[in-house]
PDB file of C-alpha atoms and ligand atoms in Angstrom:
ATOM      1  CA  MET L   1      44.054 -14.727   6.655  1.00  0.00           C
ATOM      2  CA  ALA L   2      45.871 -11.968   4.817  1.00  0.00           C
ATOM      3  CA  HIS L   3      48.691 -11.654   2.289  1.00  0.00           C
ATOM      4  CA  LEU L   4      51.507  -9.126   2.409  1.00  0.00           C
ATOM      5  CA  SER L   5      51.414  -6.722  -0.581  1.00  0.00           C
ATOM      6  CA  TYR L   6      53.370  -8.107  -3.518  1.00  0.00           C
ATOM      7  CA  VAL L   7      55.514  -4.963  -3.857  1.00  0.00           C
ATOM      8  CA  GLY L   8      57.859  -6.051  -1.064  1.00  0.00           C
ATOM      9  CA  ASN L   9      60.904  -8.316  -1.194  1.00  0.00           C
ATOM     10  CA  VAL L  10      61.927  -9.706   2.214  1.00  0.00           C
ATOM     11  CA  ALA L  11      65.377 -10.643   0.785  1.00  0.00           C
ATOM     12  CA  SER L  12      66.116  -7.427  -1.132  1.00  0.00           C
ATOM     13  CA  TRP L  13      69.777  -6.467  -1.681  1.00  0.00           C
ATOM     14  CA  ASP L  14      68.703  -2.823  -1.964  1.00  0.00           C
ATOM     15  CA  PRO L  15      68.648  -1.148   1.481  1.00  0.00           C
ATOM     16  CA  THR L  16      65.793   1.179   0.484  1.00  0.00           C
ATOM     17  CA  THR L  17      63.567  -1.668  -0.778  1.00  0.00           C
ATOM     18  CA  LEU L  18      64.495  -3.845   2.199  1.00  0.00           C
ATOM     19  CA  GLY L  19      63.739  -1.047   4.640  1.00  0.00           C
ATOM     20  CA  ARG L  20      60.375  -0.355   2.972  1.00  0.00           C
ATOM     21  CA  THR L  21      59.503  -4.036   2.957  1.00  0.00           C
ATOM     22  CA  ARG L  22      60.301  -4.416   6.639  1.00  0.00           C
ATOM     23  CA  GLU L  23      58.218  -1.301   7.441  1.00  0.00           C
ATOM     24  CA  LEU L  24      55.310  -2.556   5.318  1.00  0.00           C
ATOM     25  CA  LEU L  25      55.546  -5.932   7.063  1.00  0.00           C
ATOM     26  CA  ARG L  26      55.615  -4.285  10.499  1.00  0.00           C
ATOM     27  CA  GLU L  27      52.492  -2.254   9.623  1.00  0.00           C
ATOM     28  CA  THR L  28      50.722  -5.301   8.169  1.00  0.00           C
ATOM     29  CA  VAL L  29      51.513  -7.442  11.214  1.00  0.00           C
ATOM     30  CA  HIS L  30      50.073  -4.689  13.416  1.00  0.00           C
ATOM     31  CA  ALA L  31      46.945  -4.418  11.222  1.00  0.00           C
ATOM     32  CA  CYS L  32      46.447  -8.183  11.375  1.00  0.00           C
ATOM     33  CA  ASP L  33      46.714  -8.156  15.189  1.00  0.00           C
ATOM     34  CA  THR L  34      44.286  -5.216  15.386  1.00  0.00           C
ATOM     35  CA  LEU L  35      41.768  -6.930  13.087  1.00  0.00           C
ATOM     36  CA  GLY L  36      42.132 -10.418  14.578  1.00  0.00           C
ATOM     37  CA  VAL L  37      43.561 -11.974  11.418  1.00  0.00           C
ATOM     38  CA  ASP L  38      44.981 -15.463  12.162  1.00  0.00           C
ATOM     39  CA  LEU L  39      47.494 -15.976   9.352  1.00  0.00           C
ATOM     40  CA  LEU L  40      49.684 -13.612   7.309  1.00  0.00           C
ATOM     41  CA  VAL L  41      51.274 -15.034   4.152  1.00  0.00           C
ATOM     42  CA  VAL L  42      54.596 -13.569   2.955  1.00  0.00           C
ATOM     43  CA  HIS L  43      56.521 -14.659  -0.137  1.00  0.00           C
ATOM     44  CA  ALA L  44      59.983 -16.125   0.562  1.00  0.00           C
ATOM     45  CA  GLY L  45      61.780 -13.381  -1.437  1.00  0.00           C
ATOM     46  CA  ALA L  46      64.153 -13.104  -4.375  1.00  0.00           C
ATOM     47  CA  ALA L  47      67.924 -12.811  -4.344  1.00  0.00           C
ATOM     48  CA  GLY L  48      68.696 -10.498  -7.277  1.00  0.00           C
ATOM     49  CA  PRO L  49      72.414  -9.737  -7.795  1.00  0.00           C
ATOM     50  CA  GLN L  50      73.595 -10.629  -4.265  1.00  0.00           C
ATOM     51  CA  GLY L  51      73.426 -14.432  -4.582  1.00  0.00           C
ATOM     52  CA  ARG L  52      71.197 -16.842  -2.707  1.00  0.00           C
ATOM     53  CA  GLY L  53      73.289 -17.281   0.477  1.00  0.00           C
ATOM     54  CA  ALA L  54      73.170 -13.587   1.362  1.00  0.00           C
ATOM     55  CA  ALA L  55      69.517 -13.406   0.329  1.00  0.00           C
ATOM     56  CA  LEU L  56      68.651 -16.336   2.603  1.00  0.00           C
ATOM     57  CA  ARG L  57      70.223 -14.582   5.579  1.00  0.00           C
ATOM     58  CA  THR L  58      68.469 -11.279   4.734  1.00  0.00           C
ATOM     59  CA  ALA L  59      65.075 -13.029   4.359  1.00  0.00           C
ATOM     60  CA  ALA L  60      65.632 -14.892   7.624  1.00  0.00           C
ATOM     61  CA  GLU L  61      66.348 -11.630   9.489  1.00  0.00           C
ATOM     62  CA  THR L  62      63.197 -10.024   7.993  1.00  0.00           C
ATOM     63  CA  PHE L  63      61.061 -12.985   9.106  1.00  0.00           C
ATOM     64  CA  ARG L  64      62.671 -13.024  12.568  1.00  0.00           C
ATOM     65  CA  LEU L  65      61.898  -9.322  13.058  1.00  0.00           C
ATOM     66  CA  ALA L  66      58.275  -9.796  11.939  1.00  0.00           C
ATOM     67  CA  VAL L  67      57.672 -12.879  14.122  1.00  0.00           C
ATOM     68  CA  HIS L  68      58.911 -10.911  17.119  1.00  0.00           C
ATOM     69  CA  GLN L  69      56.584  -7.993  16.255  1.00  0.00           C
ATOM     70  CA  ALA L  70      53.540 -10.283  15.941  1.00  0.00           C
ATOM     71  CA  GLU L  71      51.313 -10.797  18.969  1.00  0.00           C
ATOM     72  CA  GLU L  72      48.596 -13.190  17.770  1.00  0.00           C
ATOM     73  CA  VAL L  73      48.938 -13.420  13.988  1.00  0.00           C
ATOM     74  CA  ARG L  74      51.010 -16.312  12.685  1.00  0.00           C
ATOM     75  CA  LEU L  75      53.418 -15.533   9.868  1.00  0.00           C
ATOM     76  CA  LEU L  76      53.659 -18.031   6.986  1.00  0.00           C
ATOM     77  CA  VAL L  77      56.403 -18.236   4.407  1.00  0.00           C
ATOM     78  CA  GLU L  78      54.994 -19.004   0.932  1.00  0.00           C
ATOM     79  CA  LEU L  79      57.312 -21.026  -1.251  1.00  0.00           C
ATOM     80  CA  MET L  80      58.093 -19.602  -4.709  1.00  0.00           C
ATOM     81  CA  ALA L  81      57.871 -21.098  -8.224  1.00  0.00           C
ATOM     82  CA  GLY L  82      61.552 -21.872  -8.711  1.00  0.00           C
ATOM     83  CA  THR L  83      62.063 -18.556 -10.510  1.00  0.00           C
ATOM     84  CA  SER L  84      65.631 -17.341 -10.801  1.00  0.00           C
ATOM     85  CA  GLY L  85      67.044 -16.227  -7.449  1.00  0.00           C
ATOM     86  CA  ALA L  86      64.044 -17.349  -5.405  1.00  0.00           C
ATOM     87  CA  VAL L  87      65.118 -17.834  -1.773  1.00  0.00           C
ATOM     88  CA  ALA L  88      62.939 -20.892  -1.200  1.00  0.00           C
ATOM     89  CA  SER L  89      60.770 -22.897  -3.637  1.00  0.00           C
ATOM     90  CA  LEU L  90      61.344 -26.557  -2.703  1.00  0.00           C
ATOM     91  CA  PRO L  91      61.019 -28.297   0.693  1.00  0.00           C
ATOM     92  CA  HIS L  92      64.794 -28.560   1.247  1.00  0.00           C
ATOM     93  CA  GLU L  93      65.072 -24.780   0.697  1.00  0.00           C
ATOM     94  CA  ALA L  94      62.201 -24.160   3.128  1.00  0.00           C
ATOM     95  CA  GLU L  95      63.985 -26.306   5.704  1.00  0.00           C
ATOM     96  CA  GLU L  96      67.132 -24.196   5.195  1.00  0.00           C
ATOM     97  CA  LEU L  97      65.252 -20.900   5.527  1.00  0.00           C
ATOM     98  CA  LEU L  98      63.314 -21.986   8.620  1.00  0.00           C
ATOM     99  CA  ALA L  99      66.542 -23.211  10.268  1.00  0.00           C
ATOM    100  CA  GLU L 100      68.165 -19.838   9.514  1.00  0.00           C
ATOM    101  CA  VAL L 101      65.190 -18.006  11.053  1.00  0.00           C
ATOM    102  CA  GLY L 102      65.333 -20.278  14.102  1.00  0.00           C
ATOM    103  CA  ASP L 103      61.816 -19.531  15.400  1.00  0.00           C
ATOM    104  CA  ASP L 104      59.169 -22.289  15.612  1.00  0.00           C
ATOM    105  CA  GLN L 105      56.355 -19.721  15.309  1.00  0.00           C
ATOM    106  CA  LEU L 106      57.012 -19.213  11.592  1.00  0.00           C
ATOM    107  CA  GLY L 107      54.731 -21.454   9.490  1.00  0.00           C
ATOM    108  CA  LEU L 108      54.606 -22.606   5.901  1.00  0.00           C
ATOM    109  CA  CYS L 109      52.229 -21.966   2.971  1.00  0.00           C
ATOM    110  CA  LEU L 110      52.396 -24.224  -0.085  1.00  0.00           C
ATOM    111  CA  ASP L 111      51.112 -23.043  -3.454  1.00  0.00           C
ATOM    112  CA  THR L 112      50.339 -25.958  -5.805  1.00  0.00           C
ATOM    113  CA  ALA L 113      51.068 -23.947  -8.978  1.00  0.00           C
ATOM    114  CA  HIS L 114      54.409 -22.776  -7.533  1.00  0.00           C
ATOM    115  CA  LEU L 115      55.467 -26.320  -6.478  1.00  0.00           C
ATOM    116  CA  PHE L 116      54.537 -27.707  -9.908  1.00  0.00           C
ATOM    117  CA  ALA L 117      56.442 -24.907 -11.653  1.00  0.00           C
ATOM    118  CA  ALA L 118      59.424 -25.614  -9.376  1.00  0.00           C
ATOM    119  CA  GLY L 119      59.432 -29.269 -10.551  1.00  0.00           C
ATOM    120  CA  VAL L 120      57.339 -31.198  -7.994  1.00  0.00           C
ATOM    121  CA  ALA L 121      55.260 -33.932  -9.744  1.00  0.00           C
ATOM    122  CA  LEU L 122      51.850 -32.928  -8.403  1.00  0.00           C
ATOM    123  CA  HIS L 123      50.087 -34.400 -11.455  1.00  0.00           C
ATOM    124  CA  ASP L 124      51.102 -37.857 -10.268  1.00  0.00           C
ATOM    125  CA  PRO L 125      49.787 -39.470  -7.019  1.00  0.00           C
ATOM    126  CA  ALA L 126      53.291 -40.899  -6.395  1.00  0.00           C
ATOM    127  CA  GLY L 127      54.715 -37.381  -6.662  1.00  0.00           C
ATOM    128  CA  VAL L 128      52.156 -36.061  -4.140  1.00  0.00           C
ATOM    129  CA  ALA L 129      52.986 -38.914  -1.734  1.00  0.00           C
ATOM    130  CA  ALA L 130      56.710 -38.189  -2.121  1.00  0.00           C
ATOM    131  CA  LEU L 131      56.128 -34.508  -1.343  1.00  0.00           C
ATOM    132  CA  SER L 132      54.075 -35.393   1.734  1.00  0.00           C
ATOM    133  CA  ASP L 133      56.831 -37.803   2.919  1.00  0.00           C
ATOM    134  CA  GLU L 134      59.477 -35.180   2.310  1.00  0.00           C
ATOM    135  CA  LEU L 135      57.570 -32.558   4.336  1.00  0.00           C
ATOM    136  CA  ARG L 136      57.384 -34.964   7.239  1.00  0.00           C
ATOM    137  CA  GLY L 137      61.021 -36.039   6.825  1.00  0.00           C
ATOM    138  CA  ARG L 138      62.232 -32.458   6.942  1.00  0.00           C
ATOM    139  CA  ALA L 139      60.058 -31.665  10.021  1.00  0.00           C
ATOM    140  CA  LEU L 140      57.899 -29.323   7.951  1.00  0.00           C
ATOM    141  CA  ALA L 141      54.602 -31.044   8.730  1.00  0.00           C
ATOM    142  CA  PRO L 142      53.915 -29.070  11.943  1.00  0.00           C
ATOM    143  CA  ARG L 143      54.776 -25.868  10.087  1.00  0.00           C
ATOM    144  CA  LEU L 144      52.297 -26.428   7.241  1.00  0.00           C
ATOM    145  CA  ALA L 145      49.308 -24.124   7.878  1.00  0.00           C
ATOM    146  CA  LEU L 146      47.815 -23.229   4.502  1.00  0.00           C
ATOM    147  CA  VAL L 147      47.600 -24.374   0.856  1.00  0.00           C
ATOM    148  CA  HIS L 148      47.061 -22.042  -2.067  1.00  0.00           C
ATOM    149  CA  ALA L 149      45.209 -24.289  -4.525  1.00  0.00           C
ATOM    150  CA  ASN L 150      45.917 -23.160  -8.065  1.00  0.00           C
ATOM    151  CA  ASP L 151      46.228 -25.082 -11.285  1.00  0.00           C
ATOM    152  CA  SER L 152      49.251 -24.312 -13.464  1.00  0.00           C
ATOM    153  CA  VAL L 153      49.195 -22.917 -17.027  1.00  0.00           C
ATOM    154  CA  PHE L 154      52.787 -23.963 -17.666  1.00  0.00           C
ATOM    155  CA  GLU L 155      54.294 -27.424 -17.561  1.00  0.00           C
ATOM    156  CA  ARG L 156      55.978 -29.015 -14.570  1.00  0.00           C
ATOM    157  CA  GLY L 157      59.441 -27.561 -13.930  1.00  0.00           C
ATOM    158  CA  ALA L 158      58.896 -24.560 -16.228  1.00  0.00           C
ATOM    159  CA  ARG L 159      59.758 -22.161 -13.377  1.00  0.00           C
ATOM    160  CA  ARG L 160      57.008 -19.908 -14.624  1.00  0.00           C
ATOM    161  CA  ASP L 161      54.239 -18.797 -12.269  1.00  0.00           C
ATOM    162  CA  ARG L 162      50.853 -18.518 -14.002  1.00  0.00           C
ATOM    163  CA  HIS L 163      47.758 -19.719 -12.140  1.00  0.00           C
ATOM    164  CA  ALA L 164      44.879 -21.520 -13.934  1.00  0.00           C
ATOM    165  CA  ASP L 165      41.343 -22.423 -12.785  1.00  0.00           C
ATOM    166  CA  ILE L 166      41.154 -25.888 -11.260  1.00  0.00           C
ATOM    167  CA  GLY L 167      41.011 -28.480 -14.030  1.00  0.00           C
ATOM    168  CA  ASP L 168      42.110 -26.050 -16.756  1.00  0.00           C
ATOM    169  CA  GLY L 169      45.813 -26.452 -15.987  1.00  0.00           C
ATOM    170  CA  LEU L 170      48.292 -29.309 -16.065  1.00  0.00           C
ATOM    171  CA  ILE L 171      47.971 -30.732 -12.528  1.00  0.00           C
ATOM    172  CA  GLY L 172      45.027 -32.896 -13.608  1.00  0.00           C
ATOM    173  CA  THR L 173      42.312 -34.842 -11.768  1.00  0.00           C
ATOM    174  CA  ASP L 174      44.630 -37.607 -10.489  1.00  0.00           C
ATOM    175  CA  GLY L 175      46.909 -34.983  -9.004  1.00  0.00           C
ATOM    176  CA  TRP L 176      44.068 -33.031  -7.350  1.00  0.00           C
ATOM    177  CA  ARG L 177      42.531 -36.227  -5.952  1.00  0.00           C
ATOM    178  CA  ALA L 178      45.854 -37.198  -4.392  1.00  0.00           C
ATOM    179  CA  LEU L 179      46.326 -33.678  -2.979  1.00  0.00           C
ATOM    180  CA  VAL L 180      42.895 -33.307  -1.348  1.00  0.00           C
ATOM    181  CA  ASN L 181      43.113 -36.832   0.122  1.00  0.00           C
ATOM    182  CA  ASP L 182      46.691 -36.546   1.376  1.00  0.00           C
ATOM    183  CA  PRO L 183      46.614 -36.912   5.184  1.00  0.00           C
ATOM    184  CA  LEU L 184      48.948 -33.938   5.652  1.00  0.00           C
ATOM    185  CA  ILE L 185      48.314 -31.603   2.682  1.00  0.00           C
ATOM    186  CA  GLY L 186      44.529 -32.208   2.751  1.00  0.00           C
ATOM    187  CA  SER L 187      44.299 -31.541   6.478  1.00  0.00           C
ATOM    188  CA  VAL L 188      45.052 -27.770   6.475  1.00  0.00           C
ATOM    189  CA  PRO L 189      42.881 -24.925   5.126  1.00  0.00           C
ATOM    190  CA  TRP L 190      42.943 -24.366   1.365  1.00  0.00           C
ATOM    191  CA  MET L 191      42.192 -21.233  -0.603  1.00  0.00           C
ATOM    192  CA  LEU L 192      42.007 -20.435  -4.296  1.00  0.00           C
ATOM    193  CA  GLU L 193      44.057 -17.794  -6.062  1.00  0.00           C
ATOM    194  CA  THR L 194      42.640 -18.670  -9.459  1.00  0.00           C
ATOM    195  CA  PRO L 195      41.797 -16.189 -12.228  1.00  0.00           C
ATOM    196  CA  GLY L 196      38.121 -17.230 -12.559  1.00  0.00           C
ATOM    197  CA  ASP L 197      35.124 -15.189 -11.380  1.00  0.00           C
ATOM    198  CA  VAL L 198      33.120 -16.055  -8.254  1.00  0.00           C
ATOM    199  CA  ASP L 199      30.898 -18.564 -10.099  1.00  0.00           C
ATOM    200  CA  ARG L 200      33.938 -20.329 -11.531  1.00  0.00           C
ATOM    201  CA  GLN L 201      35.606 -20.379  -8.099  1.00  0.00           C
ATOM    202  CA  ARG L 202      32.426 -21.923  -6.581  1.00  0.00           C
ATOM    203  CA  ALA L 203      32.632 -24.639  -9.238  1.00  0.00           C
ATOM    204  CA  ASP L 204      36.360 -25.131  -8.528  1.00  0.00           C
ATOM    205  CA  ILE L 205      35.651 -25.587  -4.797  1.00  0.00           C
ATOM    206  CA  ALA L 206      32.821 -28.039  -5.584  1.00  0.00           C
ATOM    207  CA  LEU L 207      35.135 -30.006  -7.870  1.00  0.00           C
ATOM    208  CA  LEU L 208      37.864 -30.245  -5.205  1.00  0.00           C
ATOM    209  CA  ARG L 209      35.319 -31.287  -2.549  1.00  0.00           C
ATOM    210  CA  SER L 210      33.884 -33.948  -4.876  1.00  0.00           C
ATOM    211  CA  LEU L 211      37.348 -35.581  -5.049  1.00  0.00           C
ATOM    212  CA  ARG L 212      37.569 -36.083  -1.297  1.00  0.00           C
ATOM    213  CA  GLU L 213      37.252 -39.703  -0.287  1.00  0.00           C
ATOM    214  CA  ARG L 214      37.065 -39.242   3.491  1.00  0.00           C
TER     215      ARG L 214
HETATM  216 ZN1   ZN T 301      50.061 -18.310  -3.704  1.00  0.00          ZN
END
């Protein structure tokens, strides 16, 4: 799997930035197909001064173009942390964006730190179950292809995106146990985007695996 460079904004109001982002995305899609990469993660984008409605349509057009350019690689939209102007952070916003794109090929990547920052109660098993139910209810379950597993430095709903090593943030053991054992969320590949070094990341993976009950 690969991640589009962070310099782009798929929803940019600025024609130069938007053009550069679409070109970067086209090149990255081609590189992924050449290299045999399965999944390409792309952030949902930020509105800026144009307002969210226009940004949603711009982002949708960018994703539509990229999905049509892709041969084998599957594009995934990564939901944002509820930061100001974010095109899609919560499941109902993802549903809106995917409907606007109108292509079943486009998949979904969830980032636990982003969801927590956007207000989802991932520290609480009931909150994890509610998220899982909502994903199924909004027909997002078949779209879910990847989880970015990151703990969160800032409190739930802070709309601030700062990743922590697993167990050092505010999601907590009960939250992680519910997440890894959730029949939907725990069934797709996970990857870390935590700040720790390789040894710390090995320990984080061992901790997450130790919480699995199946
Ligand atoms: Zn992420």
